[in-house]
Coordinates of N, CA and C in Angstrom, one line a residue:
Chain A
D1 N 11.9 -19.0 1.7 CA 10.7 -18.2 1.9 C 10.5 -17.1 0.8
G2 N 9.3 -17.0 0.1 CA 9.2 -16.0 -0.9 C 8.5 -14.7 -0.2
G3 N 9.1 -13.5 -0.8 CA 8.8 -12.4 -0.2 C 9.4 -11.2 -0.6
I4 N 9.3 -10.1 0.1 CA 9.9 -8.9 -0.4 C 10.8 -8.4 0.9
T5 N 12.0 -8.0 0.7 CA 12.8 -7.6 1.7 C 13.2 -6.1 1.4
Q6 N 13.2 -5.2 2.6 CA 13.8 -3.9 2.4 C 14.8 -3.8 3.4
S7 N 15.9 -3.0 2.9 CA 16.9 -2.6 4.0 C 17.5 -1.1 3.7
P8 N 17.8 -0.6 4.8 CA 17.9 -1.0 6.1 C 16.4 -0.7 6.7
K9 N 16.2 -1.2 7.9 CA 15.0 -1.0 8.6 C 14.8 0.6 9.0
Y10 N 15.9 1.1 9.5 CA 15.9 2.6 9.9 C 17.2 3.1 9.2
L11 N 17.0 4.3 8.7 CA 18.0 5.1 8.0 C 18.0 6.6 8.4
F12 N 19.2 7.0 8.7 CA 19.4 8.4 9.1 C 20.2 9.2 8.1
R13 N 19.7 10.4 7.6 CA 20.3 11.1 6.6 C 20.7 12.6 7.1
K14 N 21.7 13.0 6.7 CA 22.2 14.4 7.0 C 21.7 15.3 5.9
E15 N 21.6 16.5 6.2 CA 21.1 17.4 5.2 C 22.2 17.4 4.1
G16 N 21.6 17.4 2.7 CA 22.5 17.5 1.6 C 23.1 16.1 1.2
Q17 N 22.6 15.0 1.9 CA 23.2 13.7 1.6 C 22.2 12.9 0.7
N18 N 22.8 12.1 -0.2 CA 22.0 11.2 -0.8 C 22.0 9.9 -0.2
V19 N 20.9 9.1 -0.1 CA 20.8 7.8 0.6 C 20.0 6.9 -0.4
T20 N 20.3 5.5 -0.3 CA 19.6 4.5 -1.1 C 18.9 3.5 -0.3
L21 N 17.7 3.2 -0.6 CA 17.0 2.3 0.1 C 16.9 1.1 -0.9
S22 N 17.1 -0.1 -0.3 CA 17.1 -1.4 -1.0 C 15.8 -2.1 -1.0
C23 N 15.4 -2.5 -2.1 CA 14.2 -3.5 -2.1 C 14.5 -4.7 -3.0
E24 N 14.3 -6.0 -2.5 CA 14.5 -7.2 -3.2 C 13.4 -8.0 -3.1
Q25 N 12.9 -8.7 -4.2 CA 11.8 -9.6 -4.1 C 12.3 -10.9 -4.8
N26 N 11.8 -12.0 -4.4 CA 12.1 -13.3 -4.8 C 10.7 -14.0 -5.4
L27 N 9.8 -13.2 -5.7 CA 8.4 -13.8 -6.1 C 8.3 -13.8 -7.6
N28 N 9.3 -13.5 -8.4 CA 9.4 -13.6 -9.7 C 8.4 -12.5 -10.3
H29 N 8.1 -11.5 -9.6 CA 7.2 -10.5 -10.2 C 7.8 -9.5 -11.1
D30 N 7.0 -9.1 -12.2 CA 7.6 -8.2 -13.2 C 7.5 -6.7 -12.6
A31 N 6.3 -6.4 -11.9 CA 6.1 -5.0 -11.6 C 6.6 -4.7 -10.1
M32 N 7.2 -3.5 -9.9 CA 7.6 -3.2 -8.5 C 7.2 -1.7 -8.5
Y33 N 7.0 -1.4 -7.2 CA 6.5 0.0 -6.9 C 7.2 0.5 -5.5
W34 N 7.3 1.9 -5.5 CA 7.7 2.4 -4.3 C 6.7 3.5 -3.9
Y35 N 6.3 3.3 -2.6 CA 5.3 4.3 -2.0 C 5.8 5.1 -0.7
R36 N 5.4 6.2 -0.5 CA 5.8 6.9 0.6 C 4.6 7.0 1.6
Q37 N 4.8 6.8 2.9 CA 3.7 7.0 3.8 C 4.0 8.1 4.9
D38 N 3.2 8.9 5.0 CA 3.4 10.0 6.1 C 2.1 9.9 7.0
P39 N 2.3 10.2 8.3 CA 1.4 10.1 9.3 C 0.0 10.8 8.9
G40 N -1.0 10.0 9.0 CA -2.3 10.4 8.8 C -2.6 10.7 7.2
Q41 N -1.7 10.1 6.5 CA -2.0 10.3 5.0 C -2.0 8.9 4.4
G42 N -2.6 8.7 3.2 CA -2.5 7.5 2.5 C -1.2 7.4 1.9
L43 N -0.9 6.1 1.4 CA 0.4 5.8 0.6 C 0.3 6.6 -0.7
R44 N 1.4 7.1 -1.0 CA 1.5 8.0 -2.4 C 2.6 7.3 -3.2
L45 N 2.4 7.1 -4.5 CA 3.1 6.4 -5.4 C 4.4 7.4 -5.7
I46 N 5.6 6.9 -5.6 CA 6.8 7.7 -6.2 C 7.3 7.3 -7.3
Y47 N 7.6 6.0 -7.6 CA 8.1 5.4 -8.9 C 7.6 4.0 -9.0
Y48 N 7.4 3.5 -10.4 CA 6.9 2.2 -10.5 C 7.8 1.6 -11.7
S49 N 7.9 0.2 -11.8 CA 8.6 -0.4 -12.9 C 7.8 -1.5 -13.3
Q50 N 7.4 -1.6 -14.6 CA 6.6 -2.8 -15.0 C 7.6 -3.9 -15.5
I51 N 8.9 -3.5 -15.8 CA 9.7 -4.5 -16.5 C 11.0 -4.0 -16.2
V52 N 12.1 -5.0 -16.3 CA 13.4 -4.6 -16.3 C 13.8 -3.5 -17.2
N53 N 14.8 -2.6 -16.8 CA 15.2 -1.5 -17.5 C 14.2 -0.5 -17.9
D54 N 13.1 -0.5 -17.3 CA 12.0 0.5 -17.6 C 11.5 0.9 -16.3
F55 N 11.1 2.3 -16.1 CA 10.5 2.8 -14.8 C 9.8 4.1 -15.3
Q56 N 8.8 4.4 -14.5 CA 8.0 5.6 -14.7 C 7.8 6.3 -13.4
K57 N 7.7 7.7 -13.4 CA 7.3 8.5 -12.3 C 6.0 8.3 -11.9
G58 N 5.7 8.4 -10.7 CA 4.5 8.3 -9.9 C 4.0 9.7 -9.6
D59 N 3.3 9.9 -8.6 CA 2.6 11.2 -8.2 C 3.7 12.2 -7.6
I60 N 4.8 11.6 -6.9 CA 5.6 12.4 -6.1 C 6.9 12.1 -6.5
A61 N 7.5 12.0 -7.7 CA 8.8 11.6 -8.0 C 9.9 12.6 -7.8
E62 N 9.6 13.9 -7.7 CA 10.5 14.9 -7.4 C 11.5 14.7 -6.3
G63 N 12.9 14.7 -6.6 CA 13.7 14.4 -5.5 C 14.1 13.0 -5.2
Y64 N 13.6 12.1 -6.1 CA 13.9 10.8 -6.0 C 14.3 10.1 -7.4
S65 N 15.2 9.0 -7.3 CA 15.5 8.5 -8.4 C 15.5 6.8 -8.2
V66 N 15.4 6.2 -9.3 CA 15.3 4.7 -9.2 C 16.1 4.0 -10.3
S67 N 16.3 2.7 -10.3 CA 16.9 1.9 -11.3 C 16.3 0.6 -11.2
R68 N 16.3 -0.2 -12.4 CA 15.7 -1.6 -12.4 C 16.6 -2.3 -13.4
E69 N 17.7 -2.7 -12.9 CA 18.8 -3.4 -13.7 C 18.4 -5.0 -13.6
K70 N 17.8 -5.4 -12.5 CA 17.6 -6.8 -12.4 C 16.1 -7.0 -11.9
K71 N 15.4 -8.0 -12.4 CA 14.0 -8.3 -12.1 C 13.8 -8.2 -10.6
E72 N 14.7 -8.7 -9.8 CA 14.3 -8.9 -8.4 C 14.7 -7.6 -7.5
S73 N 15.3 -6.6 -8.3 CA 15.7 -5.5 -7.3 C 15.2 -4.2 -7.9
F74 N 14.8 -3.2 -7.0 CA 14.4 -2.0 -7.4 C 14.8 -0.8 -6.3
P75 N 16.1 -0.5 -6.3 CA 16.5 0.4 -5.4 C 16.0 1.9 -5.6
L76 N 15.8 2.7 -4.5 CA 15.2 3.9 -4.5 C 16.4 4.9 -3.8
T77 N 16.8 6.0 -4.5 CA 17.7 6.9 -4.0 C 16.9 8.2 -3.7
V78 N 17.0 8.6 -2.4 CA 16.5 9.9 -2.0 C 17.7 10.8 -2.2
T79 N 17.4 11.9 -3.0 CA 18.5 12.8 -3.1 C 18.4 14.1 -2.3
S80 N 19.3 14.8 -2.3 CA 19.4 16.1 -1.5 C 18.2 17.1 -2.1
A81 N 17.8 16.8 -3.2 CA 16.8 17.8 -3.8 C 15.3 17.4 -3.3
Q82 N 15.3 16.4 -2.5 CA 13.9 16.1 -1.8 C 13.9 16.9 -0.5
K83 N 13.0 17.8 -0.6 CA 12.9 18.8 0.6 C 12.4 18.3 1.9
N84 N 11.6 17.3 1.9 CA 11.1 16.8 3.1 C 11.0 15.2 3.2
P85 N 12.2 14.6 3.3 CA 12.4 13.2 3.0 C 11.9 12.3 4.2
T86 N 11.8 12.9 5.4 CA 11.4 12.0 6.5 C 10.1 11.4 6.3
A87 N 10.0 10.0 6.3 CA 8.9 9.3 6.1 C 9.0 7.8 6.2
F88 N 8.1 7.1 6.1 CA 8.2 5.7 5.9 C 8.0 5.2 4.5
Y89 N 9.0 4.4 3.9 CA 9.0 4.1 2.6 C 8.6 2.7 2.3
L90 N 7.8 2.3 1.5 CA 7.2 0.9 1.3 C 7.5 0.5 -0.2
C91 N 8.1 -0.6 -0.3 CA 8.3 -1.2 -1.6 C 7.2 -2.3 -1.8
A92 N 6.7 -2.4 -3.0 CA 5.6 -3.4 -3.3 C 6.0 -4.1 -4.7
S93 N 5.4 -5.2 -4.9 CA 5.6 -6.0 -6.1 C 4.3 -6.7 -6.5
G94 N 4.0 -6.9 -7.8 CA 3.0 -7.6 -8.3 C 3.5 -8.2 -9.7
D95 N 2.7 -9.3 -10.0 CA 3.1 -9.9 -11.2 C 2.6 -9.3 -12.5
G96 N 2.2 -8.1 -12.4 CA 1.8 -7.2 -13.5 C 0.6 -7.5 -14.0
L97 N -0.1 -8.6 -13.6 CA -1.5 -8.8 -14.0 C -2.4 -8.1 -13.2
I98 N -3.3 -7.3 -13.9 CA -4.1 -6.4 -13.1 C -5.1 -7.0 -12.2
Y99 N -5.3 -8.3 -12.4 CA -6.3 -9.1 -11.4 C -5.7 -9.6 -10.1
N100 N -4.5 -9.4 -10.1 CA -3.7 -10.1 -8.9 C -3.3 -9.1 -7.9
E101 N -3.0 -9.7 -6.6 CA -2.7 -9.1 -5.6 C -1.3 -8.3 -5.6
Q102 N -1.3 -7.2 -4.8 CA 0.1 -6.5 -4.7 C 0.5 -6.9 -3.3
F103 N 1.9 -7.2 -3.2 CA 2.5 -7.6 -1.8 C 3.4 -6.4 -1.5
F104 N 3.6 -6.2 -0.2 CA 4.4 -5.2 0.4 C 5.5 -5.7 1.2
G105 N 6.7 -5.0 1.2 CA 7.8 -5.3 2.1 C 7.6 -4.7 3.5
P106 N 8.6 -4.8 4.4 CA 8.4 -4.3 5.8 C 8.6 -2.9 6.0
G107 N 9.1 -2.2 5.0 CA 9.3 -0.8 5.0 C 10.7 -0.3 5.5
T108 N 11.0 0.9 5.2 CA 12.3 1.6 5.7 C 11.8 3.0 6.3
R109 N 12.1 3.3 7.5 CA 11.8 4.5 8.1 C 13.0 5.5 8.0
L110 N 12.9 6.6 7.2 CA 14.1 7.4 6.9 C 13.8 8.7 7.7
T111 N 14.8 9.1 8.4 CA 14.7 10.5 9.2 C 15.9 11.3 8.8
V112 N 15.6 12.5 8.7 CA 16.6 13.6 8.3 C 17.2 14.2 9.6
L113 N 18.3 14.2 9.8 CA 18.9 14.8 11.0 C 19.1 16.3 11.0
Chain B
K1 N -9.1 12.0 -11.2 CA -8.2 11.2 -10.3 C -9.1 10.5 -9.1
Q2 N -8.7 9.2 -8.9 CA -9.4 8.4 -7.9 C -9.1 9.0 -6.5
E3 N -10.2 9.1 -5.7 CA -10.0 9.6 -4.4 C -10.6 8.4 -3.5
V4 N -9.9 8.0 -2.4 CA -10.5 6.8 -1.6 C -10.6 7.4 -0.2
T5 N -11.7 7.2 0.4 CA -11.9 7.7 1.7 C -12.4 6.6 2.7
Q6 N -11.9 6.5 3.8 CA -12.1 5.5 4.8 C -12.8 6.1 6.2
I7 N -13.8 5.6 6.5 CA -14.6 6.2 7.7 C -14.9 4.8 8.6
P8 N -14.7 4.9 9.9 CA -14.2 6.2 10.6 C -12.7 6.1 10.6
A9 N -12.0 7.1 11.0 CA -10.6 7.3 11.0 C -10.1 6.5 12.1
A10 N -10.8 6.4 13.2 CA -10.3 5.6 14.3 C -11.6 4.9 15.0
L11 N -11.3 3.8 15.7 CA -12.5 3.0 16.1 C -11.9 2.3 17.3
S12 N -12.6 2.4 18.4 CA -12.2 1.6 19.7 C -13.3 0.9 20.3
V13 N -13.2 -0.4 20.3 CA -14.3 -1.4 20.7 C -13.9 -2.5 21.8
P14 N -14.8 -3.0 22.5 CA -14.4 -3.9 23.5 C -14.4 -5.4 22.6
E15 N -13.6 -6.1 23.2 CA -13.4 -7.5 22.6 C -14.9 -8.3 22.5
G16 N -14.9 -9.0 21.4 CA -16.1 -9.6 21.0 C -17.1 -9.1 20.2
E17 N -17.0 -7.7 20.0 CA -17.9 -7.0 19.0 C -17.7 -7.3 17.7
N18 N -18.9 -7.3 16.8 CA -18.7 -7.5 15.4 C -18.5 -6.0 14.9
L19 N -17.8 -5.6 14.0 CA -17.6 -4.3 13.5 C -17.5 -4.1 12.0
V20 N -17.8 -2.9 11.6 CA -17.6 -2.6 10.2 C -16.8 -1.5 9.8
L21 N -15.8 -1.7 8.9 CA -15.0 -0.5 8.4 C -15.6 -0.2 7.1
N22 N -15.6 1.0 6.7 CA -16.0 1.5 5.5 C -15.1 2.1 4.6
C23 N -15.2 1.9 3.3 CA -14.3 2.6 2.4 C -15.0 3.0 1.1
S24 N -14.8 4.3 0.7 CA -15.6 4.7 -0.6 C -14.5 5.2 -1.6
F25 N -14.9 5.1 -2.8 CA -14.1 5.6 -3.8 C -14.9 6.4 -5.0
T26 N -14.2 7.3 -5.5 CA -14.9 8.2 -6.4 C -15.3 7.7 -7.9
D27 N -14.4 6.8 -8.3 CA -14.5 6.4 -9.7 C -14.8 5.0 -9.6
S28 N -15.9 4.5 -10.2 CA -16.3 3.1 -10.1 C -15.6 2.3 -11.1
A29 N -14.8 2.8 -12.0 CA -14.2 2.1 -13.0 C -12.9 1.5 -12.4
I30 N -13.0 0.2 -11.8 CA -12.0 -0.3 -11.0 C -11.8 -1.7 -11.5
Y31 N -10.6 -2.3 -11.5 CA -10.3 -3.7 -11.7 C -10.6 -4.5 -10.3
N32 N -10.2 -3.9 -9.3 CA -10.4 -4.7 -8.0 C -10.2 -3.7 -6.8
L33 N -10.4 -4.2 -5.7 CA -10.2 -3.4 -4.4 C -9.5 -4.5 -3.5
Q34 N -8.5 -3.9 -2.8 CA -7.7 -4.8 -1.9 C -7.7 -4.2 -0.3
W35 N -8.0 -5.0 0.5 CA -7.9 -4.6 2.0 C -6.6 -5.1 2.6
F36 N -5.9 -4.1 3.4 CA -4.7 -4.5 4.0 C -4.9 -4.2 5.5
R37 N -3.9 -4.8 6.2 CA -3.6 -4.6 7.6 C -2.2 -4.1 7.7
Q38 N -2.3 -3.1 8.7 CA -0.8 -2.6 9.0 C -0.6 -2.4 10.4
D39 N 0.4 -3.1 11.0 CA 0.7 -3.0 12.3 C 1.6 -1.9 12.6
P40 N 1.8 -1.2 13.7 CA 2.6 0.0 13.8 C 4.1 -0.3 13.4
G41 N 4.6 0.6 12.6 CA 6.0 0.5 12.1 C 6.4 -0.6 11.3
K42 N 5.2 -1.4 10.6 CA 5.4 -2.4 9.8 C 4.9 -2.3 8.5
G43 N 5.1 -3.1 7.5 CA 4.6 -3.2 6.3 C 3.1 -3.5 6.1
L44 N 2.5 -3.7 5.0 CA 1.2 -4.0 4.7 C 1.0 -5.4 4.4
T45 N 0.0 -6.0 5.1 CA -0.4 -7.4 4.9 C -1.7 -7.5 4.2
S46 N -1.7 -8.1 3.2 CA -2.9 -8.3 2.4 C -3.9 -9.1 3.0
L47 N -5.1 -8.7 3.2 CA -6.1 -9.5 3.8 C -7.1 -10.1 2.9
L48 N -7.6 -9.2 1.9 CA -8.6 -9.7 0.9 C -8.6 -9.0 -0.3
L49 N -8.7 -9.6 -1.5 CA -8.9 -9.0 -2.7 C -10.2 -9.3 -3.4
I50 N -10.9 -8.3 -3.7 CA -12.1 -8.4 -4.4 C -12.1 -8.0 -5.8
Q51 N -12.4 -8.8 -6.9 CA -12.4 -8.3 -8.3 C -13.8 -7.5 -8.4
S52 N -13.6 -6.7 -9.5 CA -14.8 -5.8 -9.7 C -16.2 -6.6 -10.1
S53 N -15.9 -7.9 -10.5 CA -17.2 -8.7 -10.8 C -17.8 -9.4 -9.6
Q54 N -17.0 -9.4 -8.4 CA -17.5 -10.1 -7.3 C -18.3 -9.1 -6.3
R55 N -19.0 -9.8 -5.5 CA -19.8 -8.9 -4.5 C -19.1 -9.1 -3.1
E56 N -18.5 -10.2 -2.9 CA -17.8 -10.3 -1.5 C -16.7 -11.4 -1.6
Q57 N -15.8 -11.3 -0.5 CA -14.8 -12.3 -0.3 C -14.8 -12.5 1.2
T58 N -14.4 -13.8 1.6 CA -14.4 -14.2 3.0 C -13.0 -14.7 3.3
S59 N -12.5 -14.4 4.5 CA -11.3 -15.2 5.0 C -11.4 -15.2 6.5
G60 N -11.8 -16.5 7.0 CA -12.0 -16.6 8.4 C -13.0 -15.7 9.0
R61 N -12.6 -14.7 10.0 CA -13.5 -13.8 10.5 C -13.8 -12.6 9.8
L62 N -13.1 -12.5 8.7 CA -13.2 -11.3 7.8 C -14.1 -11.5 6.6
N63 N -14.9 -10.6 6.3 CA -15.7 -10.6 5.1 C -15.7 -9.2 4.5
A64 N -15.4 -9.1 3.3 CA -15.3 -7.8 2.5 C -16.4 -7.9 1.4
S65 N -17.2 -6.8 1.3 CA -18.2 -6.6 0.2 C -17.8 -5.4 -0.5
L66 N -18.2 -5.6 -1.9 CA -18.0 -4.4 -2.8 C -19.3 -4.0 -3.6
D67 N -19.6 -2.7 -3.5 CA -20.7 -2.3 -4.4 C -20.1 -1.3 -5.4
K68 N -19.7 -1.9 -6.6 CA -18.9 -1.0 -7.4 C -19.7 0.1 -7.9
S69 N -20.9 0.0 -8.2 CA -21.8 1.1 -8.7 C -21.9 2.2 -7.9
S70 N -22.0 2.0 -6.6 CA -22.0 3.1 -5.6 C -20.7 3.5 -5.0
G71 N -19.6 2.8 -5.5 CA -18.4 3.2 -5.0 C -18.0 3.0 -3.6
R72 N -18.5 1.8 -3.1 CA -18.4 1.4 -1.7 C -17.9 0.0 -1.4
S73 N -17.1 -0.2 -0.4 CA -16.7 -1.5 0.2 C -16.8 -1.4 1.7
T74 N -17.1 -2.6 2.2 CA -17.1 -2.7 3.8 C -16.2 -3.8 4.1
L75 N -15.6 -3.8 5.3 CA -14.8 -4.9 5.9 C -15.5 -5.2 7.2
Y76 N -16.0 -6.4 7.2 CA -16.7 -6.8 8.5 C -15.8 -7.8 9.2
I77 N -15.6 -7.4 10.5 CA -14.8 -8.3 11.3 C -15.6 -8.8 12.4
A78 N -15.8 -10.2 12.4 CA -16.7 -10.9 13.4 C -15.9 -11.2 14.7
A79 N -16.5 -11.1 15.8 CA -16.0 -11.4 17.1 C -14.6 -10.8 17.3
S80 N -14.5 -9.6 17.3 CA -13.2 -8.9 17.4 C -12.4 -9.4 18.6
Q81 N -11.0 -9.4 18.3 CA -10.1 -9.8 19.4 C -9.0 -8.7 19.5
P82 N -8.4 -8.6 20.7 CA -7.2 -7.6 20.9 C -6.1 -7.8 19.7
G83 N -5.9 -8.9 19.2 CA -5.1 -9.1 18.2 C -5.4 -8.6 16.9
D84 N -6.6 -8.1 16.8 CA -7.1 -7.4 15.5 C -6.7 -5.8 15.5
S85 N -6.1 -5.4 16.6 CA -5.8 -3.9 16.7 C -4.8 -3.7 15.7
A86 N -5.0 -2.8 14.9 CA -4.1 -2.4 13.9 C -4.7 -1.3 13.0
T87 N -4.0 -0.8 12.0 CA -4.6 0.1 11.0 C -5.0 -0.8 9.9
Y88 N -6.3 -0.4 9.3 CA -6.8 -1.3 8.1 C -6.9 -0.3 6.9
L89 N -6.3 -0.6 5.8 CA -6.3 0.2 4.7 C -7.0 -0.3 3.5
C90 N -7.8 0.4 2.7 CA -8.3 -0.1 1.4 C -7.7 0.7 0.3
A91 N -7.5 -0.1 -0.7 CA -7.0 0.3 -1.9 C -7.7 -0.1 -3.3
V92 N -7.8 0.7 -4.2 CA -8.4 0.3 -5.4 C -7.5 0.4 -6.5
R93 N -7.7 -0.4 -7.6 CA -6.8 -0.6 -8.7 C -7.8 0.0 -9.8
P94 N -7.4 1.2 -10.4 CA -8.3 1.8 -11.4 C -8.0 1.3 -12.8
R95 N -9.2 1.4 -13.6 CA -9.1 0.9 -15.0 C -8.5 2.1 -15.9
R96 N -8.9 3.4 -15.3 CA -8.4 4.4 -16.1 C -7.0 4.8 -15.7
G97 N -6.2 5.5 -16.6 CA -4.8 5.9 -16.1 C -3.7 4.9 -16.7
S98 N -2.5 5.5 -16.8 CA -1.5 4.8 -17.5 C -0.7 3.7 -16.6
T99 N -0.9 3.9 -15.3 CA 0.0 3.1 -14.5 C -0.6 1.8 -14.2
L100 N -0.2 0.8 -14.9 CA -0.8 -0.5 -14.7 C -0.4 -1.0 -13.4
G101 N -1.5 -1.5 -12.7 CA -1.3 -2.1 -11.4 C -1.2 -1.3 -10.2
R102 N -1.0 0.1 -10.3 CA -0.9 1.0 -9.2 C -2.2 1.0 -8.4
L103 N -2.1 1.2 -7.1 CA -3.1 1.4 -6.2 C -3.4 2.8 -5.6
Y104 N -4.6 3.0 -5.4 CA -4.9 4.4 -4.7 C -5.5 3.9 -3.4
F105 N -4.9 4.5 -2.3 CA -5.0 4.1 -0.9 C -6.0 5.2 -0.3
G106 N -6.8 4.7 0.8 CA -7.4 5.5 1.6 C -6.3 5.8 2.8
R107 N -6.7 6.7 3.9 CA -5.9 7.0 4.9 C -5.9 6.0 6.1
G108 N -6.9 5.0 5.9 CA -6.9 4.0 6.9 C -7.9 4.2 8.1
T109 N -8.3 3.2 8.7 CA -9.1 3.1 10.0 C -8.2 2.5 11.0
Q110 N -7.8 3.2 12.1 CA -7.1 2.7 13.2 C -8.0 2.1 14.2
L111 N -7.9 0.7 14.4 CA -8.7 -0.1 15.2 C -8.0 -0.5 16.4
T112 N -8.7 -0.2 17.7 CA -8.2 -0.7 18.8 C -9.3 -1.6 19.5
V113 N -8.9 -2.8 19.8 CA -9.9 -3.8 20.4 C -9.4 -4.0 21.9
W114 N -10.2 -3.6 22.9 CA -9.6 -3.7 24.3 C -10.2 -4.9 25.0
P115 N -9.5 -5.5 25.8 CA -10.0 -6.8 26.5 C -11.2 -6.6 27.4

């Protein structure tokens, strides 16, 4: 089955702790994205990567970090510097062509204890 | 910066009704517009993608139209069913800006179809 997987589905973080959210795709897509979703708000872009070993900040990158060492993987680390990390995190991918669809994973819900 | 607005924020209808969800965007310089469905606690499922050169796209009971010059899109759902209950999101892919392929999202319309 082709698609995007995210793990874990639920994640709990203590104050001051860094956590890493996993995103894997087997669609052979070049571009990958991380969005954050808060209740009653639209999705906001955190980071994106158009190609392996390259990534750029989105609208709300402060307190987050990413890596793109493999085409199929784009993990997101939520650091202790992120003041309000409780949210639903969605990973997406696309083939980089501007005319084509973007596909989303099932999401990870992060809660700060 | 592109702003996307969806009206209404919530909609509750009886089964069988035809309904229209609205999406507006501030900058008409877009490559395309995509409609998504999101069930509670789940990711987004792509429903329809309309290129800027197209006026509409259809998939089953869904029909999406695009009027790029006025910055509007509508999603028409025919003969609604309880299984259509979900949040519907629209997103545009702008021509302007440095992030290739990024989407700008509206806040969604939460649809409830009751039997």
